[in-house]
CSV table of N, CA, C and O in Angstrom, one decimal:
chain,number,residue,atom,x,y,z
H,1,UNK,N,-53.0,108.8,88.9
H,1,UNK,CA,-51.8,108.2,89.0
H,1,UNK,C,-50.8,108.6,87.9
H,1,UNK,O,-51.4,108.7,86.7
H,2,UNK,N,-49.7,108.7,88.1
H,2,UNK,CA,-48.7,108.9,87.2
H,2,UNK,C,-48.7,107.9,86.0
H,2,UNK,O,-48.5,106.7,86.4
H,3,UNK,N,-48.7,108.2,84.7
H,3,UNK,CA,-48.7,107.2,83.6
H,3,UNK,C,-47.4,106.5,83.7
H,3,UNK,O,-47.4,105.3,83.3
H,4,UNK,N,-46.2,107.1,84.0
H,4,UNK,CA,-44.9,106.5,84.0
H,4,UNK,C,-44.9,105.4,85.1
H,4,UNK,O,-44.4,104.2,84.9
H,5,UNK,N,-45.5,105.7,86.2
H,5,UNK,CA,-45.5,104.8,87.4
H,5,UNK,C,-46.5,103.7,86.9
H,5,UNK,O,-46.2,102.4,87.2
H,6,UNK,N,-47.7,103.9,86.3
H,6,UNK,CA,-48.5,102.8,86.0
H,6,UNK,C,-47.8,101.8,84.9
H,6,UNK,O,-48.0,100.6,85.0
H,7,UNK,N,-47.1,102.4,84.0
H,7,UNK,CA,-46.5,101.6,83.0
H,7,UNK,C,-45.3,100.7,83.6
H,7,UNK,O,-45.2,99.5,83.3
H,8,UNK,N,-44.6,101.3,84.6
H,8,UNK,CA,-43.5,100.6,85.3
H,8,UNK,C,-44.1,99.4,86.1
H,8,UNK,O,-43.5,98.3,86.1
H,9,UNK,N,-45.2,99.7,86.7
H,9,UNK,CA,-45.9,98.8,87.6
H,9,UNK,C,-46.3,97.6,86.6
H,9,UNK,O,-46.2,96.4,87.0
H,10,UNK,N,-46.8,97.8,85.4
H,10,UNK,CA,-47.2,96.8,84.5
H,10,UNK,C,-46.0,96.0,84.1
H,10,UNK,O,-46.1,94.7,84.1
H,11,UNK,N,-44.9,96.6,83.8
H,11,UNK,CA,-43.7,95.8,83.4
H,11,UNK,C,-43.1,95.0,84.5
H,11,UNK,O,-42.8,93.8,84.2
H,12,UNK,N,-43.1,95.5,85.7
H,12,UNK,CA,-42.5,94.8,86.8
H,12,UNK,C,-43.3,93.8,87.4
H,12,UNK,O,-43.0,93.1,88.3
H,13,UNK,N,-44.7,93.8,87.0
H,13,UNK,CA,-45.6,92.8,87.4
H,13,UNK,C,-46.0,91.9,86.4
H,13,UNK,O,-46.8,91.0,86.5
H,14,UNK,N,-45.4,92.1,85.2
H,14,UNK,CA,-45.9,91.2,84.0
H,14,UNK,C,-44.9,90.0,83.8
H,14,UNK,O,-44.1,89.8,84.7
H,15,UNK,N,-45.1,89.3,82.7
H,15,UNK,CA,-44.4,88.2,82.4
H,15,UNK,C,-42.9,88.5,82.3
H,15,UNK,O,-42.5,89.6,81.8
H,16,UNK,N,-42.1,87.6,82.8
H,16,UNK,CA,-40.7,87.9,82.8
H,16,UNK,C,-40.2,88.6,84.1
H,16,UNK,O,-38.9,88.7,84.3
H,17,UNK,N,-41.0,89.0,84.9
H,17,UNK,CA,-40.6,89.5,86.2
H,17,UNK,C,-40.8,88.6,87.2
H,17,UNK,O,-41.4,87.6,87.2
H,18,UNK,N,-40.0,88.8,88.4
H,18,UNK,CA,-40.4,87.9,89.6
H,18,UNK,C,-40.0,88.6,90.8
H,18,UNK,O,-39.4,89.6,90.9
H,19,UNK,N,-40.6,87.9,91.9
H,19,UNK,CA,-40.5,88.5,93.3
H,19,UNK,C,-38.9,88.1,93.8
H,19,UNK,O,-38.4,87.2,93.4
H,20,UNK,N,-38.4,89.1,94.5
H,20,UNK,CA,-37.0,88.9,95.1
H,20,UNK,C,-36.9,89.5,96.4
H,20,UNK,O,-37.8,90.3,96.8
H,21,UNK,N,-35.8,89.2,97.0
H,21,UNK,CA,-35.5,89.8,98.3
H,21,UNK,C,-34.2,90.5,98.1
H,21,UNK,O,-33.3,90.0,97.5
H,22,UNK,N,-34.1,91.8,98.6
H,22,UNK,CA,-32.9,92.6,98.5
H,22,UNK,C,-32.1,92.6,99.8
H,22,UNK,O,-32.7,93.0,100.8
H,23,UNK,N,-30.9,92.2,99.7
H,23,UNK,CA,-30.0,92.1,101.0
H,23,UNK,C,-28.9,93.1,100.8
H,23,UNK,O,-27.8,92.6,100.2
H,24,UNK,N,-28.9,94.2,101.4
H,24,UNK,CA,-27.8,95.2,101.3
H,24,UNK,C,-26.5,94.5,102.1
H,24,UNK,O,-26.6,94.0,103.2
H,25,UNK,N,-25.4,94.8,101.4
H,25,UNK,CA,-24.2,94.4,102.1
H,25,UNK,C,-23.7,95.3,103.3
H,25,UNK,O,-22.9,94.7,104.1
H,26,UNK,N,-24.2,96.3,103.3
H,26,UNK,CA,-23.8,97.4,104.4
H,26,UNK,C,-24.5,97.2,105.8
H,26,UNK,O,-24.4,98.0,106.7
H,27,UNK,N,-25.3,96.2,105.9
H,27,UNK,CA,-26.1,95.7,107.0
H,27,UNK,C,-27.4,96.4,107.2
H,27,UNK,O,-28.1,96.1,108.3
H,28,UNK,N,-27.8,97.3,106.2
H,28,UNK,CA,-29.2,97.7,106.3
H,28,UNK,C,-30.3,96.6,106.3
H,28,UNK,O,-29.9,95.5,106.0
H,29,UNK,N,-31.4,96.9,106.8
H,29,UNK,CA,-32.4,95.8,106.8
H,29,UNK,C,-32.7,95.2,105.4
H,29,UNK,O,-32.7,95.9,104.5
H,30,UNK,N,-33.0,93.9,105.4
H,30,UNK,CA,-33.3,93.1,104.2
H,30,UNK,C,-34.6,93.6,103.8
H,30,UNK,O,-35.5,93.9,104.6
H,31,UNK,N,-34.9,93.7,102.5
H,31,UNK,CA,-36.1,94.2,101.9
H,31,UNK,C,-36.7,93.1,101.1
H,31,UNK,O,-36.4,92.8,100.0
H,32,UNK,N,-37.8,92.5,101.6
H,32,UNK,CA,-38.5,91.5,100.8
H,32,UNK,C,-39.6,92.0,99.9
H,32,UNK,O,-39.9,93.3,100.1
H,33,UNK,N,-40.1,91.4,99.0
H,33,UNK,CA,-41.2,91.8,98.2
H,33,UNK,C,-40.7,92.7,97.0
H,33,UNK,O,-41.6,93.4,96.5
H,34,UNK,N,-39.5,92.7,96.7
H,34,UNK,CA,-39.0,93.6,95.5
H,34,UNK,C,-39.3,92.8,94.3
H,34,UNK,O,-39.1,91.7,94.1
H,35,UNK,N,-39.8,93.5,93.2
H,35,UNK,CA,-40.0,92.9,91.9
H,35,UNK,C,-38.8,93.3,91.0
H,35,UNK,O,-38.3,94.5,91.1
H,36,UNK,N,-38.3,92.2,90.3
H,36,UNK,CA,-37.1,92.5,89.4
H,36,UNK,C,-37.4,91.8,88.1
H,36,UNK,O,-38.2,91.0,87.9
H,37,UNK,N,-36.5,92.2,87.1
H,37,UNK,CA,-36.5,91.5,85.8
H,37,UNK,C,-35.1,91.1,85.6
H,37,UNK,O,-34.2,91.8,85.6
H,38,UNK,N,-34.9,89.8,85.5
H,38,UNK,CA,-33.6,89.2,85.2
H,38,UNK,C,-33.4,88.8,83.9
H,38,UNK,O,-34.3,88.2,83.2
H,39,UNK,N,-32.2,89.2,83.3
H,39,UNK,CA,-32.0,88.7,82.0
H,39,UNK,C,-30.5,88.2,81.9
H,39,UNK,O,-29.7,88.4,82.8
H,40,UNK,N,-30.2,87.5,80.9
H,40,UNK,CA,-28.8,86.8,80.7
H,40,UNK,C,-28.3,87.2,79.3
H,40,UNK,O,-28.1,86.3,78.5
H,41,UNK,N,-28.1,88.5,78.9
H,41,UNK,CA,-27.6,88.7,77.7
H,41,UNK,C,-26.1,88.3,77.5
H,41,UNK,O,-25.3,88.4,78.4
H,42,UNK,N,-25.8,87.9,76.3
H,42,UNK,CA,-24.4,87.6,75.9
H,42,UNK,C,-23.7,88.9,75.8
H,42,UNK,O,-24.3,89.9,75.2
H,43,UNK,N,-22.4,89.1,76.1
H,43,UNK,CA,-21.7,90.3,75.8
H,43,UNK,C,-20.5,89.9,75.1
H,43,UNK,O,-19.7,89.0,75.4
H,44,UNK,N,-20.2,90.7,74.0
H,44,UNK,CA,-18.9,90.5,73.3
H,44,UNK,C,-17.8,91.3,73.8
H,44,UNK,O,-17.9,92.6,74.1
H,45,UNK,N,-16.7,90.7,74.2
H,45,UNK,CA,-15.6,91.3,74.8
H,45,UNK,C,-14.4,91.4,74.0
H,45,UNK,O,-14.0,90.1,73.5
H,46,UNK,N,-13.8,92.4,73.7
H,46,UNK,CA,-12.6,92.4,72.8
H,46,UNK,C,-11.4,91.8,73.5
H,46,UNK,O,-11.2,91.9,74.8
H,47,UNK,N,-10.8,90.9,72.8
H,47,UNK,CA,-9.6,90.1,73.3
H,47,UNK,C,-8.5,90.1,72.2
H,47,UNK,O,-8.6,89.4,71.3
H,48,UNK,N,-7.6,90.9,72.3
H,48,UNK,CA,-6.6,91.2,71.2
H,48,UNK,C,-7.3,91.5,69.9
H,48,UNK,O,-8.0,92.5,69.9
H,49,UNK,N,-7.0,90.7,68.9
H,49,UNK,CA,-7.7,91.0,67.5
H,49,UNK,C,-9.0,90.3,67.5
H,49,UNK,O,-9.8,90.5,66.5
H,50,UNK,N,-9.5,89.6,68.4
H,50,UNK,CA,-10.8,88.8,68.3
H,50,UNK,C,-11.7,89.3,69.4
H,50,UNK,O,-11.5,90.3,70.1
H,51,UNK,N,-12.7,88.5,69.6
H,51,UNK,CA,-13.8,88.7,70.6
H,51,UNK,C,-14.0,87.5,71.3
H,51,UNK,O,-14.0,86.3,70.7
H,52,UNK,N,-14.5,87.5,72.6
H,52,UNK,CA,-14.9,86.4,73.4
H,52,UNK,C,-16.2,86.7,73.7
H,52,UNK,O,-16.7,87.9,74.1
H,53,UNK,N,-17.2,85.8,73.5
H,53,UNK,CA,-18.6,85.9,74.0
H,53,UNK,C,-18.7,85.4,75.4
H,53,UNK,O,-18.4,84.3,75.7
H,54,UNK,N,-19.3,86.4,76.4
H,54,UNK,CA,-19.4,85.9,77.7
H,54,UNK,C,-20.8,86.0,78.2
H,54,UNK,O,-21.5,86.9,77.7
H,55,UNK,N,-21.2,85.0,79.1
H,55,UNK,CA,-22.6,85.1,79.6
H,55,UNK,C,-22.6,86.3,80.7
H,55,UNK,O,-21.5,86.4,81.4
H,56,UNK,N,-23.7,86.9,80.8
H,56,UNK,CA,-23.8,87.9,81.8
H,56,UNK,C,-25.1,87.7,82.5
H,56,UNK,O,-26.1,87.0,82.0
H,57,UNK,N,-25.3,88.2,83.8
H,57,UNK,CA,-26.6,88.2,84.5
H,57,UNK,C,-26.9,89.6,84.8
H,57,UNK,O,-25.9,90.4,85.4
H,58,UNK,N,-28.0,90.1,84.5
H,58,UNK,CA,-28.4,91.5,84.8
H,58,UNK,C,-29.8,91.4,85.6
H,58,UNK,O,-30.6,90.5,85.2
H,59,UNK,N,-30.0,92.3,86.5
H,59,UNK,CA,-31.2,92.4,87.3
H,59,UNK,C,-31.6,93.9,87.3
H,59,UNK,O,-30.8,94.7,87.7
H,60,UNK,N,-32.8,94.0,86.7
H,60,UNK,CA,-33.3,95.4,86.7
H,60,UNK,C,-34.3,95.5,87.8
H,60,UNK,O,-35.1,94.6,88.2
H,61,UNK,N,-34.3,96.6,88.6
H,61,UNK,CA,-35.2,96.9,89.7
H,61,UNK,C,-35.5,98.3,89.8
H,61,UNK,O,-34.8,99.2,89.3
H,62,UNK,N,-36.7,98.6,90.2
H,62,UNK,CA,-37.1,100.0,90.4
H,62,UNK,C,-36.4,100.7,91.4
H,62,UNK,O,-36.2,100.2,92.5
H,63,UNK,N,-36.1,102.0,91.1
H,63,UNK,CA,-35.5,102.9,92.0
H,63,UNK,C,-36.3,103.0,93.2
H,63,UNK,O,-35.8,103.2,94.4
H,64,UNK,N,-37.7,103.1,93.1
H,64,UNK,CA,-38.5,103.2,94.3
H,64,UNK,C,-38.5,102.0,95.3
H,64,UNK,O,-38.7,102.2,96.5
H,65,UNK,N,-38.1,100.9,94.7
H,65,UNK,CA,-37.8,99.7,95.6
H,65,UNK,C,-36.6,99.7,96.2
H,65,UNK,O,-36.4,99.3,97.4
H,66,UNK,N,-35.5,100.0,95.4
H,66,UNK,CA,-34.1,99.9,95.9
H,66,UNK,C,-33.5,101.2,95.5
H,66,UNK,O,-33.0,101.4,94.4
H,67,UNK,N,-33.4,102.2,96.4
H,67,UNK,CA,-32.9,103.5,96.1
H,67,UNK,C,-31.5,103.6,95.7
H,67,UNK,O,-31.0,104.4,94.8
H,68,UNK,N,-30.6,102.8,96.4
H,68,UNK,CA,-29.1,102.8,96.1
H,68,UNK,C,-28.5,101.5,96.2
H,68,UNK,O,-27.9,101.1,97.2
H,69,UNK,N,-28.7,100.7,95.1
H,69,UNK,CA,-28.0,99.3,95.2
H,69,UNK,C,-26.5,99.6,95.0
H,69,UNK,O,-26.1,100.6,94.6
H,70,UNK,N,-25.7,98.6,95.5
H,70,UNK,CA,-24.2,98.9,95.6
H,70,UNK,C,-23.6,97.5,95.4
H,70,UNK,O,-24.2,96.3,95.5
H,71,UNK,N,-22.2,97.5,95.0
H,71,UNK,CA,-21.6,96.3,94.7
H,71,UNK,C,-21.4,95.4,96.0
H,71,UNK,O,-21.5,96.1,97.2
H,72,UNK,N,-21.7,94.2,95.9
H,72,UNK,CA,-21.7,93.2,97.0
H,72,UNK,C,-23.1,93.0,97.6
H,72,UNK,O,-23.3,92.2,98.4
H,73,UNK,N,-24.1,93.7,97.2
H,73,UNK,CA,-25.4,93.5,97.7
H,73,UNK,C,-26.0,92.3,97.0
H,73,UNK,O,-25.4,91.8,96.0
H,74,UNK,N,-26.9,91.7,97.5
H,74,UNK,CA,-27.5,90.3,97.1
H,74,UNK,C,-29.0,90.6,96.7
H,74,UNK,O,-29.7,91.1,97.5
H,75,UNK,N,-29.3,89.9,95.6
H,75,UNK,CA,-30.8,89.8,95.2
H,75,UNK,C,-31.0,88.2,95.5
H,75,UNK,O,-30.3,87.4,94.7
H,76,UNK,N,-32.0,87.9,96.2
H,76,UNK,CA,-32.4,86.4,96.4
H,76,UNK,C,-33.7,86.3,95.5
H,76,UNK,O,-34.7,86.9,95.9
H,77,UNK,N,-33.6,85.4,94.6
H,77,UNK,CA,-34.7,85.1,93.6
H,77,UNK,C,-35.1,83.6,94.1
H,77,UNK,O,-34.4,82.7,93.5
H,78,UNK,N,-36.0,83.4,95.0
H,78,UNK,CA,-36.3,82.0,95.5
H,78,UNK,C,-35.0,81.5,96.1
H,78,UNK,O,-34.4,82.3,97.0
H,79,UNK,N,-34.6,80.4,95.6
H,79,UNK,CA,-33.2,79.8,96.3
H,79,UNK,C,-32.0,80.3,95.6
H,79,UNK,O,-30.9,80.2,96.2
H,80,UNK,N,-32.1,81.0,94.6
H,80,UNK,CA,-31.0,81.5,93.7
H,80,UNK,C,-30.5,82.9,94.3
H,80,UNK,O,-31.4,83.8,94.5
H,81,UNK,N,-29.2,83.0,94.5
H,81,UNK,CA,-28.7,84.3,95.1
H,81,UNK,C,-27.7,84.9,93.9
H,81,UNK,O,-27.0,84.2,93.3
H,82,UNK,N,-27.8,86.2,93.8
H,82,UNK,CA,-27.0,86.9,92.9
H,82,UNK,C,-26.4,88.2,93.6
H,82,UNK,O,-27.1,88.9,94.2
H,83,UNK,N,-25.1,88.3,93.4
H,83,UNK,CA,-24.3,89.4,94.0
H,83,UNK,C,-24.1,90.5,92.9
H,83,UNK,O,-23.7,90.2,91.9
H,84,UNK,N,-24.3,91.7,93.3
H,84,UNK,CA,-24.0,92.8,92.4
H,84,UNK,C,-22.5,93.0,92.3
H,84,UNK,O,-21.9,93.1,93.3
H,85,UNK,N,-22.0,92.9,91.1
H,85,UNK,CA,-20.5,93.0,90.9
H,85,UNK,C,-19.9,94.1,90.1
H,85,UNK,O,-18.8,94.2,89.8
H,86,UNK,N,-20.8,95.1,90.0
H,86,UNK,CA,-20.4,96.4,89.3
H,86,UNK,C,-21.2,97.5,89.8
H,86,UNK,O,-22.4,97.3,90.2
H,87,UNK,N,-20.8,98.8,89.6
H,87,UNK,CA,-21.8,99.8,90.0
H,87,UNK,C,-23.1,99.7,89.1
H,87,UNK,O,-22.9,99.7,87.9
H,88,UNK,N,-24.3,99.9,89.7
H,88,UNK,CA,-25.5,99.9,89.0
H,88,UNK,C,-25.5,101.1,88.0
H,88,UNK,O,-25.0,102.1,88.4
H,89,UNK,N,-26.4,100.9,87.0
H,89,UNK,CA,-26.5,101.9,86.0
H,89,UNK,C,-28.0,102.3,86.0
H,89,UNK,O,-29.0,101.5,86.0
H,90,UNK,N,-28.3,103.6,86.0
H,90,UNK,CA,-29.7,104.2,86.0
H,90,UNK,C,-30.1,104.3,84.5
H,90,UNK,O,-29.3,104.5,83.6
H,91,UNK,N,-31.5,104.3,84.3
H,91,UNK,CA,-32.1,104.6,83.0
H,91,UNK,C,-32.1,106.1,82.8
H,91,UNK,O,-31.9,106.9,83.7
H,92,UNK,N,-32.5,106.6,81.6
H,92,UNK,CA,-32.5,107.9,81.3
H,92,UNK,C,-33.5,108.7,82.2
H,92,UNK,O,-33.2,109.8,82.6
H,93,UNK,N,-34.7,108.0,82.4
H,93,UNK,CA,-35.6,108.7,83.3
H,93,UNK,C,-35.3,108.6,84.8
H,93,UNK,O,-36.2,109.1,85.6
H,94,UNK,N,-34.4,107.9,85.2
H,94,UNK,CA,-34.0,107.5,86.6
H,94,UNK,C,-35.2,106.9,87.4
H,94,UNK,O,-35.5,107.3,88.4
H,95,UNK,N,-35.8,105.8,86.7
H,95,UNK,CA,-36.8,105.2,87.3
H,95,UNK,C,-36.4,103.7,87.7
H,95,UNK,O,-36.9,103.1,88.6
H,96,UNK,N,-35.3,103.2,87.0
H,96,UNK,CA,-34.9,101.8,87.3
H,96,UNK,C,-33.4,101.7,87.3
H,96,UNK,O,-32.6,102.7,86.8
H,97,UNK,N,-32.8,100.7,88.0
H,97,UNK,CA,-31.4,100.4,88.0
H,97,UNK,C,-31.2,99.2,87.2
H,97,UNK,O,-32.0,98.2,87.3
H,98,UNK,N,-30.0,99.1,86.5
H,98,UNK,CA,-29.7,97.9,85.9
H,98,UNK,C,-28.4,97.4,86.6
H,98,UNK,O,-27.4,98.2,86.6
H,99,UNK,N,-28.4,96.3,87.3
H,99,UNK,CA,-27.2,95.7,87.9
H,99,UNK,C,-26.7,94.6,87.3
H,99,UNK,O,-27.4,93.7,86.8
H,100,UNK,N,-25.4,94.6,87.2
H,100,UNK,CA,-24.6,93.4,86.7
H,100,UNK,C,-24.4,92.6,88.0
H,100,UNK,O,-23.8,93.0,89.0
H,101,UNK,N,-24.7,91.2,87.8
H,101,UNK,CA,-24.7,90.3,88.9
H,101,UNK,C,-24.1,89.0,88.6
H,101,UNK,O,-23.9,88.6,87.4
H,102,UNK,N,-23.5,88.3,89.6
H,102,UNK,CA,-23.0,86.9,89.5
H,102,UNK,C,-23.7,86.0,90.4
H,102,UNK,O,-24.0,86.4,91.5
H,103,UNK,N,-23.8,84.8,89.9
H,103,UNK,CA,-24.5,83.8,90.9
H,103,UNK,C,-23.7,83.5,92.1
H,103,UNK,O,-22.3,83.6,91.9
H,104,UNK,N,-24.3,83.3,93.2
H,104,UNK,CA,-23.6,83.0,94.5
H,104,UNK,C,-24.2,81.7,95.0
H,104,UNK,O,-25.3,81.4,94.9
H,105,UNK,N,-23.3,80.9,95.5
H,105,UNK,CA,-23.7,79.6,96.2
H,105,UNK,C,-24.3,80.0,97.5
H,105,UNK,O,-23.8,80.8,98.3
H,106,UNK,N,-25.4,79.4,97.9
H,106,UNK,CA,-26.1,79.8,99.2
H,106,UNK,C,-25.3,79.3,100.3
H,106,UNK,O,-24.5,78.5,100.3
């Protein structure tokens, strides 16, 4: 087995990861059983001469699970829903996507 795939499996099945359901906005079939890593890093945003610290939500997902995430797609993590609100970014090896998301009321 590919060592990169083995490492990625360990990361996405380890502590801090969780099961999710991927719901494409374009009407493609819903994909259950996707593993994701959710984080909430603060982001410093320039505002005039100062900065504003904003909460963010990011969800990392394997490209093998979700080949082409897009704006307005939904990740369901249990009862919590998150809408992709910006174009996803790939990592250098093109193994994972990092999506910027916002919480959605069910």
